[in-house]
């Protein structure tokens, strides 16, 4: 960010709470100009107040599964787009059903939000990406491990990982990542474990240094785990 005349532009989806909000806050503090969204207006407005206190933020209420909303997001970001973070995601049915019982209409919705929307946003953003731009797709260990009950959400993240890998092969001039942030104490995590006390899970802020290292570093495109990206000096 330093040494530039214009602040860099980023789109961060799903920034009204959880990881997306923490990342948006960190980027705003570092001088990024942000476009953020979420569906729920109340939480988004509260987040917007906090984000606007630290930086330049355009807040757009909408659903990433909606084509019109995606067009508005990209148009609002200005030129060039330096960073697209596909963070918005849904868990799907809760409590987590086994695949034998998975309601297919719900699975379709999960794929629309977790897979098709990130690809569609990427397609829209690609012509506007600047030199050295970054696409960061937020994935999950559930996309790589076979946990019972996690087949719907997990298969959507596996698809997102593969889209990310192929996009990276097709665009060697860009840095295109998927990143597993690790378990985090968020609404989505509570939804996955409805009656459990999840207070032992780390807050989403702990995943931010790893994400920033991808965004601001020079690591090659690929799939990373945020926990592996913390500087050695602060590793536990
Ligand atoms: N929490 C974990 O343990 C964990 C672990 C591994 C990976 N992840 C991944 O980390 C990312 C962030 O998750 P989180 O735990 O921070 O979740 P979260 O607390 O549920 O936050 C999700 C954010 O995305 C927004 N969102 C959801 N669906 C959207 C849609 N269709 N259009 C626009 N915005 C939407 C939500 O607001 P609205 O609902 O109001 O739209 C909210 O702002 C996700 O990609 C998730 O899959 C989480």
Short mmCIF file of C-alpha atoms and ligand atoms in Angstrom, two decimals:
data_model
loop_
_atom_site.label_atom_id
_atom_site.label_comp_id
_atom_site.label_asym_id
_atom_site.label_seq_id
_atom_site.Cartn_x
_atom_site.Cartn_y
_atom_site.Cartn_z
CA UNK A 1 0.00 0.00 0.00
CA UNK A 2 2.83 2.42 0.81
CA UNK A 3 4.38 4.37 -2.04
CA UNK A 4 1.19 4.36 -4.12
CA UNK A 5 -0.67 7.48 -5.11
CA UNK A 6 -4.09 5.86 -5.20
CA UNK A 7 -5.44 3.60 -2.44
CA UNK A 8 -5.87 0.00 -3.62
CA UNK A 9 -9.43 -1.26 -4.18
CA UNK A 10 -10.80 -4.43 -2.62
CA UNK A 11 -14.11 -6.26 -2.69
CA UNK A 12 -14.78 -8.37 0.42
CA UNK A 13 -18.01 -10.36 0.44
CA UNK A 14 -19.80 -11.27 3.66
CA UNK A 15 -18.28 -8.59 5.85
CA UNK A 16 -21.05 -7.88 8.38
CA UNK A 17 -19.58 -10.25 10.98
CA UNK A 18 -17.09 -13.07 11.51
CA UNK A 19 -13.98 -13.42 9.38
CA UNK A 20 -15.16 -11.06 6.62
CA UNK A 21 -15.72 -8.23 9.07
CA UNK A 22 -12.33 -8.73 10.75
CA UNK A 23 -10.55 -8.82 7.39
CA UNK A 24 -12.39 -5.73 6.14
CA UNK A 25 -11.41 -3.87 9.31
CA UNK A 26 -7.77 -4.90 8.96
CA UNK A 27 -7.69 -3.85 5.30
CA UNK A 28 -9.41 -0.51 5.99
CA UNK A 29 -6.81 0.19 8.68
CA UNK A 30 -4.08 -0.53 6.14
CA UNK A 31 -5.39 1.99 3.63
CA UNK A 32 -7.48 -0.18 1.33
CA UNK A 33 -10.62 1.26 -0.21
CA UNK A 34 -13.32 -1.33 0.32
CA UNK A 35 -16.59 -2.50 -1.15
CA UNK A 36 -18.32 -4.92 1.22
CA UNK A 37 -21.67 -6.68 1.40
CA UNK A 38 -23.95 -9.02 3.33
CA UNK A 39 -27.66 -9.87 3.18
CA UNK A 40 -28.83 -8.83 6.65
CA UNK A 41 -29.22 -5.05 6.75
CA UNK A 42 -29.01 -4.51 10.53
CA UNK A 43 -25.71 -6.31 11.10
CA UNK A 44 -24.33 -4.76 7.92
CA UNK A 45 -25.17 -1.23 9.07
CA UNK A 46 -23.57 -1.83 12.46
CA UNK A 47 -20.45 -3.20 10.74
CA UNK A 48 -20.46 -0.28 8.32
CA UNK A 49 -20.37 2.23 11.18
CA UNK A 50 -17.27 0.52 12.59
CA UNK A 51 -15.57 0.18 9.21
CA UNK A 52 -16.23 3.76 8.16
CA UNK A 53 -14.55 4.91 11.37
CA UNK A 54 -11.27 3.42 10.12
CA UNK A 55 -11.33 3.82 6.35
CA UNK A 56 -13.10 4.38 3.07
CA UNK A 57 -15.84 1.78 2.75
CA UNK A 58 -18.76 1.35 0.36
CA UNK A 59 -21.43 -0.87 1.88
CA UNK A 60 -23.92 -2.68 -0.36
CA UNK A 61 -26.66 -4.86 1.00
CA UNK A 62 -27.35 -7.92 -1.13
CA UNK A 63 -26.91 -11.61 -1.83
CA UNK A 64 -23.83 -12.79 -3.74
CA UNK A 65 -26.06 -15.37 -5.42
CA UNK A 66 -27.89 -12.49 -7.15
CA UNK A 67 -26.38 -11.52 -10.52
CA UNK A 68 -27.54 -7.90 -10.35
CA UNK A 69 -25.99 -7.46 -6.90
CA UNK A 70 -22.70 -8.89 -8.14
CA UNK A 71 -22.63 -6.40 -11.00
CA UNK A 72 -23.24 -3.54 -8.56
CA UNK A 73 -20.43 -4.79 -6.30
CA UNK A 74 -17.85 -4.83 -9.09
CA UNK A 75 -19.02 -1.51 -10.53
CA UNK A 76 -18.68 0.13 -7.12
CA UNK A 77 -15.11 -1.05 -6.67
CA UNK A 78 -13.61 1.36 -9.18
CA UNK A 79 -10.56 0.76 -11.38
CA UNK A 80 -8.47 -1.22 -11.05
CA UNK A 81 -9.71 -3.91 -8.68
CA UNK A 82 -6.67 -5.02 -6.68
CA UNK A 83 -8.26 -7.65 -4.47
CA UNK A 84 -11.38 -9.83 -4.55
CA UNK A 85 -12.11 -11.81 -1.40
CA UNK A 86 -14.83 -14.42 -1.79
CA UNK A 87 -15.64 -14.91 1.87
CA UNK A 88 -19.47 -14.95 1.96
CA UNK A 89 -20.64 -18.50 2.44
CA UNK A 90 -23.51 -20.52 3.85
CA UNK A 91 -23.33 -23.73 5.86
CA UNK A 92 -26.54 -25.22 4.49
CA UNK A 93 -28.86 -27.48 6.46
CA UNK A 94 -28.40 -27.44 10.24
CA UNK A 95 -28.09 -29.72 12.16
CA UNK A 96 -25.75 -31.14 9.53
CA UNK A 97 -27.56 -33.98 7.71
CA UNK A 98 -25.81 -37.05 6.33
CA UNK A 99 -25.71 -37.05 2.53
CA UNK A 100 -28.36 -39.80 2.40
CA UNK A 101 -30.84 -37.27 3.80
CA UNK A 102 -29.47 -34.03 2.36
CA UNK A 103 -32.30 -31.83 1.01
CA UNK A 104 -31.27 -31.19 -2.58
CA UNK A 105 -32.90 -27.76 -2.84
CA UNK A 106 -30.75 -26.67 0.11
CA UNK A 107 -27.64 -28.17 -1.48
CA UNK A 108 -28.37 -26.23 -4.65
CA UNK A 109 -28.53 -23.05 -2.60
CA UNK A 110 -25.19 -23.91 -0.91
CA UNK A 111 -23.54 -24.39 -4.29
CA UNK A 112 -25.02 -21.15 -5.64
CA UNK A 113 -23.56 -19.12 -2.78
CA UNK A 114 -20.32 -21.02 -2.10
CA UNK A 115 -19.28 -22.04 -5.62
CA UNK A 116 -21.13 -20.25 -8.42
CA UNK A 117 -21.13 -16.80 -6.82
CA UNK A 118 -17.33 -16.72 -6.29
CA UNK A 119 -16.80 -17.84 -9.90
CA UNK A 120 -19.33 -15.34 -11.22
CA UNK A 121 -17.70 -12.50 -9.24
CA UNK A 122 -14.32 -13.60 -10.55
CA UNK A 123 -15.62 -13.54 -14.13
CA UNK A 124 -16.99 -10.03 -13.61
CA UNK A 125 -13.86 -8.76 -11.86
CA UNK A 126 -11.22 -10.28 -14.17
CA UNK A 127 -11.40 -7.55 -16.86
CA UNK A 128 -10.95 -4.91 -14.13
CA UNK A 129 -8.07 -6.50 -12.22
CA UNK A 130 -4.90 -4.47 -11.93
CA UNK A 131 -1.28 -5.59 -12.10
CA UNK A 132 -0.47 -8.01 -9.33
CA UNK A 133 -4.11 -8.36 -8.30
CA UNK A 134 -5.15 -11.05 -5.85
CA UNK A 135 -8.20 -13.30 -5.65
CA UNK A 136 -8.66 -14.91 -2.26
CA UNK A 137 -11.31 -17.61 -1.87
CA UNK A 138 -12.13 -18.71 1.67
CA UNK A 139 -12.31 -22.48 1.91
CA UNK A 140 -12.46 -24.99 4.77
CA UNK A 141 -10.82 -28.17 6.00
CA UNK A 142 -14.28 -29.70 5.36
CA UNK A 143 -13.44 -29.35 1.66
CA UNK A 144 -10.47 -31.67 2.01
CA UNK A 145 -11.42 -34.05 4.85
CA UNK A 146 -14.36 -36.48 4.88
CA UNK A 147 -16.24 -35.51 8.06
CA UNK A 148 -19.66 -37.14 8.57
CA UNK A 149 -22.42 -34.58 8.04
CA UNK A 150 -20.18 -32.14 6.21
CA UNK A 151 -20.76 -33.51 2.69
CA UNK A 152 -22.94 -30.64 1.45
CA UNK A 153 -20.86 -27.70 2.64
CA UNK A 154 -17.62 -29.68 2.26
CA UNK A 155 -18.25 -30.59 -1.37
CA UNK A 156 -18.98 -26.93 -2.13
CA UNK A 157 -15.60 -25.95 -0.66
CA UNK A 158 -13.88 -28.78 -2.57
CA UNK A 159 -15.40 -27.37 -5.76
CA UNK A 160 -14.26 -23.88 -4.79
CA UNK A 161 -10.72 -25.21 -4.21
CA UNK A 162 -10.66 -26.80 -7.65
CA UNK A 163 -12.01 -23.65 -9.33
CA UNK A 164 -9.27 -21.73 -7.55
CA UNK A 165 -6.55 -24.13 -8.69
CA UNK A 166 -7.68 -24.08 -12.32
CA UNK A 167 -8.11 -20.30 -12.35
CA UNK A 168 -4.56 -20.03 -11.02
CA UNK A 169 -3.28 -22.22 -13.87
CA UNK A 170 -5.23 -20.13 -16.39
CA UNK A 171 -4.00 -16.78 -14.98
CA UNK A 172 -0.32 -17.16 -14.06
CA UNK A 173 -0.02 -13.36 -13.94
CA UNK A 174 -2.37 -13.16 -10.93
CA UNK A 175 -2.09 -14.52 -7.40
CA UNK A 176 -5.13 -16.72 -6.83
CA UNK A 177 -5.49 -18.43 -3.47
CA UNK A 178 -7.84 -20.54 -1.48
CA UNK A 179 -7.27 -20.25 2.23
CA UNK A 180 -8.59 -22.37 5.09
CA UNK A 181 -8.96 -19.97 8.03
CA UNK A 182 -9.24 -22.79 10.60
CA UNK A 183 -11.99 -23.22 13.21
CA UNK A 184 -13.37 -19.87 14.36
CA UNK A 185 -15.94 -18.82 16.95
CA UNK A 186 -18.55 -17.37 14.56
CA UNK A 187 -22.26 -17.64 13.77
CA UNK A 188 -21.54 -20.18 11.05
CA UNK A 189 -19.53 -22.35 13.43
CA UNK A 190 -22.33 -22.18 16.04
CA UNK A 191 -24.81 -23.20 13.35
CA UNK A 192 -22.67 -26.27 12.63
CA UNK A 193 -22.63 -27.21 16.32
CA UNK A 194 -26.09 -25.99 17.39
CA UNK A 195 -26.20 -27.09 21.01
CA UNK A 196 -22.49 -26.97 21.76
CA UNK A 197 -20.40 -24.49 23.68
CA UNK A 198 -17.92 -23.25 21.07
CA UNK A 199 -16.22 -20.72 23.33
CA UNK A 200 -12.94 -22.68 23.11
CA UNK A 201 -12.64 -21.92 19.38
CA UNK A 202 -10.37 -18.98 18.52
CA UNK A 203 -11.95 -15.70 17.39
CA UNK A 204 -11.78 -14.93 13.65
CA UNK A 205 -9.25 -12.16 14.32
CA UNK A 206 -6.62 -14.89 14.88
CA UNK A 207 -6.88 -15.96 11.23
CA UNK A 208 -6.26 -12.45 9.88
CA UNK A 209 -2.41 -12.40 9.94
CA UNK A 210 -2.34 -15.46 7.70
CA UNK A 211 -4.80 -13.90 5.24
CA UNK A 212 -2.83 -10.64 5.18
CA UNK A 213 0.34 -12.56 4.44
CA UNK A 214 -1.28 -13.95 1.30
CA UNK A 215 -2.73 -10.59 0.26
CA UNK A 216 0.36 -8.51 0.88
CA UNK A 217 3.05 -11.12 0.28
CA UNK A 218 4.42 -12.81 -2.80
CA UNK A 219 3.50 -16.43 -2.18
CA UNK A 220 2.65 -18.42 -5.30
CA UNK A 221 -0.98 -19.15 -6.12
CA UNK A 222 -2.34 -22.21 -4.32
CA UNK A 223 -4.25 -23.53 -1.33
CA UNK A 224 -3.03 -22.46 2.11
CA UNK A 225 -4.02 -22.79 5.77
CA UNK A 226 -4.00 -19.52 7.70
CA UNK A 227 -2.42 -21.27 10.67
CA UNK A 228 0.62 -22.22 8.55
CA UNK A 229 1.14 -18.64 7.42
CA UNK A 230 1.81 -16.89 10.71
CA UNK A 231 5.36 -15.59 11.03
CA UNK A 232 7.59 -18.14 12.76
CA UNK A 233 8.28 -15.69 15.61
CA UNK A 234 4.60 -15.59 16.64
CA UNK A 235 3.83 -19.26 15.99
CA UNK A 236 2.65 -21.12 19.08
N1 LIG B 1 -16.19 -20.43 11.29
C1 LIG B 1 -15.41 -21.45 10.98
O1 LIG B 1 -15.05 -22.26 11.85
C2 LIG B 1 -14.91 -21.63 9.56
C3 LIG B 1 -14.01 -22.67 9.31
C4 LIG B 1 -13.52 -22.85 8.02
C5 LIG B 1 -13.95 -21.99 7.02
N2 LIG B 1 -14.84 -20.98 7.28
C6 LIG B 1 -15.19 -20.08 6.18
O2 LIG B 1 -14.87 -18.75 6.57
C7 LIG B 1 -15.71 -17.81 5.88
C8 LIG B 1 -16.34 -16.86 6.88
O3 LIG B 1 -17.17 -17.63 7.75
P1 LIG B 1 -17.65 -17.09 9.17
O4 LIG B 1 -17.45 -18.21 10.12
O5 LIG B 1 -17.08 -15.75 9.44
O6 LIG B 1 -19.24 -17.01 8.88
P2 LIG B 1 -20.38 -16.04 9.44
O7 LIG B 1 -20.06 -15.57 10.80
O8 LIG B 1 -21.64 -16.79 9.20
O9 LIG B 1 -20.28 -14.78 8.46
C9 LIG B 1 -20.61 -14.92 7.11
C10 LIG B 1 -20.75 -13.54 6.48
O10 LIG B 1 -21.15 -13.71 5.13
C11 LIG B 1 -22.41 -13.09 4.91
N3 LIG B 1 -23.14 -13.87 3.92
C12 LIG B 1 -23.59 -15.14 4.03
N4 LIG B 1 -24.23 -15.50 2.92
C13 LIG B 1 -24.19 -14.45 2.09
C14 LIG B 1 -24.71 -14.22 0.79
N5 LIG B 1 -25.39 -15.15 0.13
N6 LIG B 1 -24.48 -13.01 0.20
C15 LIG B 1 -23.78 -12.04 0.86
N7 LIG B 1 -23.28 -12.21 2.10
C16 LIG B 1 -23.51 -13.40 2.71
C17 LIG B 1 -23.06 -13.05 6.29
O11 LIG B 1 -24.06 -12.05 6.43
P3 LIG B 1 -25.62 -12.38 6.07
O12 LIG B 1 -25.91 -13.74 6.63
O13 LIG B 1 -26.40 -11.28 6.70
O14 LIG B 1 -25.68 -12.35 4.58
C18 LIG B 1 -21.84 -12.69 7.14
O15 LIG B 1 -21.51 -11.33 7.00
C19 LIG B 1 -16.71 -18.66 5.10
O16 LIG B 1 -16.28 -18.79 3.75
C20 LIG B 1 -16.66 -20.00 5.80
O17 LIG B 1 -17.05 -21.05 4.95
C21 LIG B 1 -15.33 -20.78 8.53
#
